Coordinates of C-alpha atoms and ligand atoms in Angstrom, one line a residue:
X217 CA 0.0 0.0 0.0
X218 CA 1.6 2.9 -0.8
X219 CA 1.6 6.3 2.1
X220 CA 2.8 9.7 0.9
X221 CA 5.1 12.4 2.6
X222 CA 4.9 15.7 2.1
X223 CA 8.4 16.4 -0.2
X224 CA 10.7 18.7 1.3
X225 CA 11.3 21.3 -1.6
X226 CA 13.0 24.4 -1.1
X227 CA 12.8 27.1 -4.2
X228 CA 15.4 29.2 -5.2
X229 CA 15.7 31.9 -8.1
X230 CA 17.0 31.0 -11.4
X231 CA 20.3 33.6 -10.0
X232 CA 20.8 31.0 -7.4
X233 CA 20.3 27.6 -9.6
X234 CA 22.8 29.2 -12.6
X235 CA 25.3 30.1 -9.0
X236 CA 24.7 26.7 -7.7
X237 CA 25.0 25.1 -11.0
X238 CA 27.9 26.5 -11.8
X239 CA 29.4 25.7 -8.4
X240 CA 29.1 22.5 -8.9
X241 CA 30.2 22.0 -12.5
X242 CA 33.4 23.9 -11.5
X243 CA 34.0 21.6 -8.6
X244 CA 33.5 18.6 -10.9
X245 CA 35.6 19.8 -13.7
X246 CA 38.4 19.3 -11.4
X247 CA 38.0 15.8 -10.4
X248 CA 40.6 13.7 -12.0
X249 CA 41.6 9.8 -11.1
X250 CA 44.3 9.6 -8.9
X251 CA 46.6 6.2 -9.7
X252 CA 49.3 6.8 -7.1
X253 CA 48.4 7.9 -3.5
X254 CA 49.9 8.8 0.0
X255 CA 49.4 6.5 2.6
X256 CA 47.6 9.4 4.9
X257 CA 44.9 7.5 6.3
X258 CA 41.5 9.3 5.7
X259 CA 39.0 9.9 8.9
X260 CA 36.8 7.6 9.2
X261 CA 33.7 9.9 9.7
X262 CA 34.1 11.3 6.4
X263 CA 34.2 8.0 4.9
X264 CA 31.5 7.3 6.9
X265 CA 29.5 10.1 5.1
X266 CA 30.8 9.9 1.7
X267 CA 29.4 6.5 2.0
X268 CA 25.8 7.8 3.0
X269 CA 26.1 10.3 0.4
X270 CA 26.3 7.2 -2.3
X271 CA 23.2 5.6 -0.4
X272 CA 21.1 8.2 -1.0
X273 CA 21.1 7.5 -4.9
X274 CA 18.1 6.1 -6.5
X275 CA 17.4 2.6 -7.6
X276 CA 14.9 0.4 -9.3
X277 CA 12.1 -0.2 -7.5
X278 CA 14.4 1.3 -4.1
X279 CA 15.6 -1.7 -3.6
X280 CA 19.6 -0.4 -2.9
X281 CA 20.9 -2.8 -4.7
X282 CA 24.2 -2.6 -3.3
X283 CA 27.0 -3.2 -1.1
X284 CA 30.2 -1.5 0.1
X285 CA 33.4 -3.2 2.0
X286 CA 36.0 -0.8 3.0
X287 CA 39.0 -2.5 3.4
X288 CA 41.9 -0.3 5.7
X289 CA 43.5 -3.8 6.8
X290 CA 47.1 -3.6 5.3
X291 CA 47.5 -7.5 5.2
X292 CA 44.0 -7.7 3.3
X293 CA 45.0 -4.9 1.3
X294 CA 48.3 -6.5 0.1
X295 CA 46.0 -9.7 -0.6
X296 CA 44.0 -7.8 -2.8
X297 CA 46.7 -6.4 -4.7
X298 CA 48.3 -9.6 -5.0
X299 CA 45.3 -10.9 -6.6
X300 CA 44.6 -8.1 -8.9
X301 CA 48.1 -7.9 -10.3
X302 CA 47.4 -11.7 -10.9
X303 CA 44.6 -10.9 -13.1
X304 CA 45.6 -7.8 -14.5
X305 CA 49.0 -9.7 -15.5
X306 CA 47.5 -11.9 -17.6
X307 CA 44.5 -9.5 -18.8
X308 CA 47.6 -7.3 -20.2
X309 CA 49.7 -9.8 -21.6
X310 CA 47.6 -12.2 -23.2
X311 CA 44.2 -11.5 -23.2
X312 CA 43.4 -7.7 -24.0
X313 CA 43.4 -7.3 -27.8
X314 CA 45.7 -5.3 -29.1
X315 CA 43.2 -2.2 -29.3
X316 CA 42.4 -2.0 -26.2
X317 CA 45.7 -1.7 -25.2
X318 CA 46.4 1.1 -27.6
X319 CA 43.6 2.8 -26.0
X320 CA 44.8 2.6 -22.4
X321 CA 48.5 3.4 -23.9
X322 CA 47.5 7.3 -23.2
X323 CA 46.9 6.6 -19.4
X324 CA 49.9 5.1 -18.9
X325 CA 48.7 1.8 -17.1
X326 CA 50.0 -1.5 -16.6
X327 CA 49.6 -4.4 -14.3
X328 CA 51.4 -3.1 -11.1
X329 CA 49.1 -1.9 -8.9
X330 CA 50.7 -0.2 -5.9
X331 CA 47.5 1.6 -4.9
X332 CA 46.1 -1.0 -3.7
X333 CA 48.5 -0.9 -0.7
X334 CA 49.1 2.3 -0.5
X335 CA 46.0 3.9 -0.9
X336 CA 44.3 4.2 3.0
X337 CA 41.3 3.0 2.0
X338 CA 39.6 0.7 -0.4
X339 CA 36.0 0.6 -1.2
X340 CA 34.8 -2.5 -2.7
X341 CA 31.5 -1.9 -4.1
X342 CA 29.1 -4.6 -4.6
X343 CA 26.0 -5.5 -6.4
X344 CA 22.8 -7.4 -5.3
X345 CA 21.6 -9.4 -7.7
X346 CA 19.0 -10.5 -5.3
X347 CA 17.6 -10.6 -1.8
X348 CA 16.6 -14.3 0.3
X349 CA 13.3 -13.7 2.1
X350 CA 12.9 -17.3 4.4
X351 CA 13.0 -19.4 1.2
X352 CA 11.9 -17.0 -1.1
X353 CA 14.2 -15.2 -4.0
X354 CA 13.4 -11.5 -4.6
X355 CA 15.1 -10.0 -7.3
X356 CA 16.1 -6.8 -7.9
X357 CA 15.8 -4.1 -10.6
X358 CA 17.9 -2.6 -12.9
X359 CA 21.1 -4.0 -10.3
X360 CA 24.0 -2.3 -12.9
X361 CA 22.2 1.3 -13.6
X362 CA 21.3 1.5 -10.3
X363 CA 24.9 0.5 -8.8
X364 CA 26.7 2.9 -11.4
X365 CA 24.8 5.7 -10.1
X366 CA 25.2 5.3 -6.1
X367 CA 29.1 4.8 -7.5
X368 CA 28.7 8.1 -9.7
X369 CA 27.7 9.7 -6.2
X370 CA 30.1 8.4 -4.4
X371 CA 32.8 9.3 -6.5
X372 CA 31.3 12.9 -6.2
X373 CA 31.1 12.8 -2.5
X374 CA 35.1 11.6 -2.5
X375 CA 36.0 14.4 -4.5
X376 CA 33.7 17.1 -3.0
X377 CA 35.5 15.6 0.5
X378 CA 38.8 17.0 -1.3
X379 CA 39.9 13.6 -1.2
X380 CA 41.1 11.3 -4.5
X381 CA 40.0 7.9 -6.1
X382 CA 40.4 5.5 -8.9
X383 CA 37.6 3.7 -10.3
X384 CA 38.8 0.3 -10.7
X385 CA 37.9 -2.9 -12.5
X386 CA 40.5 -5.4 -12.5
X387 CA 39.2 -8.2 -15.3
X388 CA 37.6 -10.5 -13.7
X389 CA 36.9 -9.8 -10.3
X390 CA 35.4 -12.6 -8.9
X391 CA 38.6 -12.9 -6.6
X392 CA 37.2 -10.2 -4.2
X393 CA 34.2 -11.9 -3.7
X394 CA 36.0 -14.6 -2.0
X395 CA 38.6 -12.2 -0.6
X396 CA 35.4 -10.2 1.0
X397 CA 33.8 -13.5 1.9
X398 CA 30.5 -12.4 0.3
X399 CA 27.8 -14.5 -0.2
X400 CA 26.7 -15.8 -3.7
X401 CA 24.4 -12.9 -4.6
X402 CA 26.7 -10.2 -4.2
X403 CA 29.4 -9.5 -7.0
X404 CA 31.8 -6.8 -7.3
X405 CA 31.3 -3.8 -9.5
X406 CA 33.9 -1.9 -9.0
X407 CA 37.3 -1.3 -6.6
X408 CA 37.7 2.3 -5.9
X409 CA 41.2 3.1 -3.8
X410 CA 40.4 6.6 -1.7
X411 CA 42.7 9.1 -0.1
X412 CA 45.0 11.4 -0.8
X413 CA 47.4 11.8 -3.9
X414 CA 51.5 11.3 -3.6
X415 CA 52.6 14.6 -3.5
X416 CA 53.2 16.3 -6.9
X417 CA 51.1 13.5 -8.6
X418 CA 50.1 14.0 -12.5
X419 CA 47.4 12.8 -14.3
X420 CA 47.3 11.7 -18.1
X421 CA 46.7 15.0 -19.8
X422 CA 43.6 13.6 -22.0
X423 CA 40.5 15.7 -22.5
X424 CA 36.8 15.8 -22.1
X425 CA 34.4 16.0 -25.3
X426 CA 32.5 19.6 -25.6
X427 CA 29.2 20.0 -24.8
X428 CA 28.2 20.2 -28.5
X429 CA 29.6 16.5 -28.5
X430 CA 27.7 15.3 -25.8
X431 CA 24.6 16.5 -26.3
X432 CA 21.6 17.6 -28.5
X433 CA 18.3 19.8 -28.3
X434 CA 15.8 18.6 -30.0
Ligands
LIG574 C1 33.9 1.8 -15.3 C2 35.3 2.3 -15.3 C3 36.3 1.4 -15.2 C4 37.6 1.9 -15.0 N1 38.6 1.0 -14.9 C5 39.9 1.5 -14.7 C6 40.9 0.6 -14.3 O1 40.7 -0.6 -14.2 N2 42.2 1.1 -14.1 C7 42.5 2.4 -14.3 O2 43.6 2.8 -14.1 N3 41.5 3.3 -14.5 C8 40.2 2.9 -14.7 N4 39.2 3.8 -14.9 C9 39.5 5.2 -14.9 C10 39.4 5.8 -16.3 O3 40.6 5.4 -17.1 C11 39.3 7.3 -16.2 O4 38.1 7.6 -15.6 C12 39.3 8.0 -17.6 O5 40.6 7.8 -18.2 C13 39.0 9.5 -17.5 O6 39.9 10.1 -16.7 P1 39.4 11.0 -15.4 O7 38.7 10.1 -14.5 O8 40.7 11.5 -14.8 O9 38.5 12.1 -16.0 C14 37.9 3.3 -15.1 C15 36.8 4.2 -15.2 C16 35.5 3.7 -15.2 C17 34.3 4.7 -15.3

């Protein structure tokens, strides 16, 4: 049965939405992903709320499809990495066609992955495919749309904390599942390391389409 709330909507002028708007955009522009990191550790309280911040996105049917594990352990940390650099070893050297590999040429990327030991944090985020009611399976809606978009928040939150990540998928995953010890209707979506960059980082100096690329009026 559904019961209605009375939505809690606060106006302001179109001076204040362009202000706002551009606010944000500007804060946005800036975020970049961060592939080496200071060990720094990061408070947990603002983990804490970057984390709520990436609850609060929507979701098919609400049914918050997902899952995060943040890992700060060292020892579990270096098991991670171990295991990524496992996969990603072989996903470079033999199984990545050679086009892919020319496209990730301009990030500079290979199978090392020091960030995942030295970055303080790592958020393991996690799909539910479905939920167990008694015996009963309930599935759930829309799982990947609804995951990428409480990650797309969260990776906003981490920045907006003045804090760094990298969106990670090392190919497959399936290791972190076991590594997490996550039941069978959880799978990982993505690995995002979060902290602070090594001082003087630099980022691949690639660019973003215009907005007459990425969009059109009709
Ligand atoms: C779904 C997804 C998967 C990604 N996987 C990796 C990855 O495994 N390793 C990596 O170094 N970067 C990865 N990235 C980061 C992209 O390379 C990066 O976002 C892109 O080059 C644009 O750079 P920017 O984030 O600095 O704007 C991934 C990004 C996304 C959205």
């Amino acid at each position: 049965m559904a019961e209605f709330v009375l939505y809690d909507y606060h106006s302001i002028s179109e001076q204040e939405q362009r202000e706002r708007a551009t606010a944000f955009y500007e804060l946005c522009r800036c975020r970049r992903t961060v592939r080496e990191f200071s060990d720094r550790p990061v408070a947990q309280e603002v983990l804490e709320l970057i984390l709520k911040t990436a609850g609060t996105a929507p979701s098919g049917a609400n049914k918050q499809p997902w899952r995060f594990v943040v890992v700060t352990d060292p020892e579990v940390k270096r098991e991670i990495r171990a295991a990524a650099e496992g996969v990603e070893r072989e996903a470079y050297e033999h199984r990545m066609p050679q086009e892919w590999l020319d496209d990730l040429a301009v990030l500079g990327t290979d199978w090392h992955k020091e960030f995942l030991e030295t970055a303080p944090a790592l958020i393991v985020v996690f799909s539910i495919l479905y939920t167990q009611d008694g015996g009963r399976i309930r599935k759930n809606y829309y799982v990947k749309e609804s995951v990428g978009i409480a990650a797309g928040f969260l990776l906003a939150a981490i920045h907006n904390a003045g804090l760094v990540a990298l969106t990670h998928t090392p190919s497959p995953m399936d290791f972190l599942q076991k590594i997490m010890q996550r039941p069978e209707n959880e799978k990982p979506f993505l690995l995002i390391p979060v902290g602070y960059p090594k001082e003087g980082v630099k980022v691949p100096d690639i660019h973003r389409k215009s907005i007459q690329e990425i969009v059109l009026w009709k």
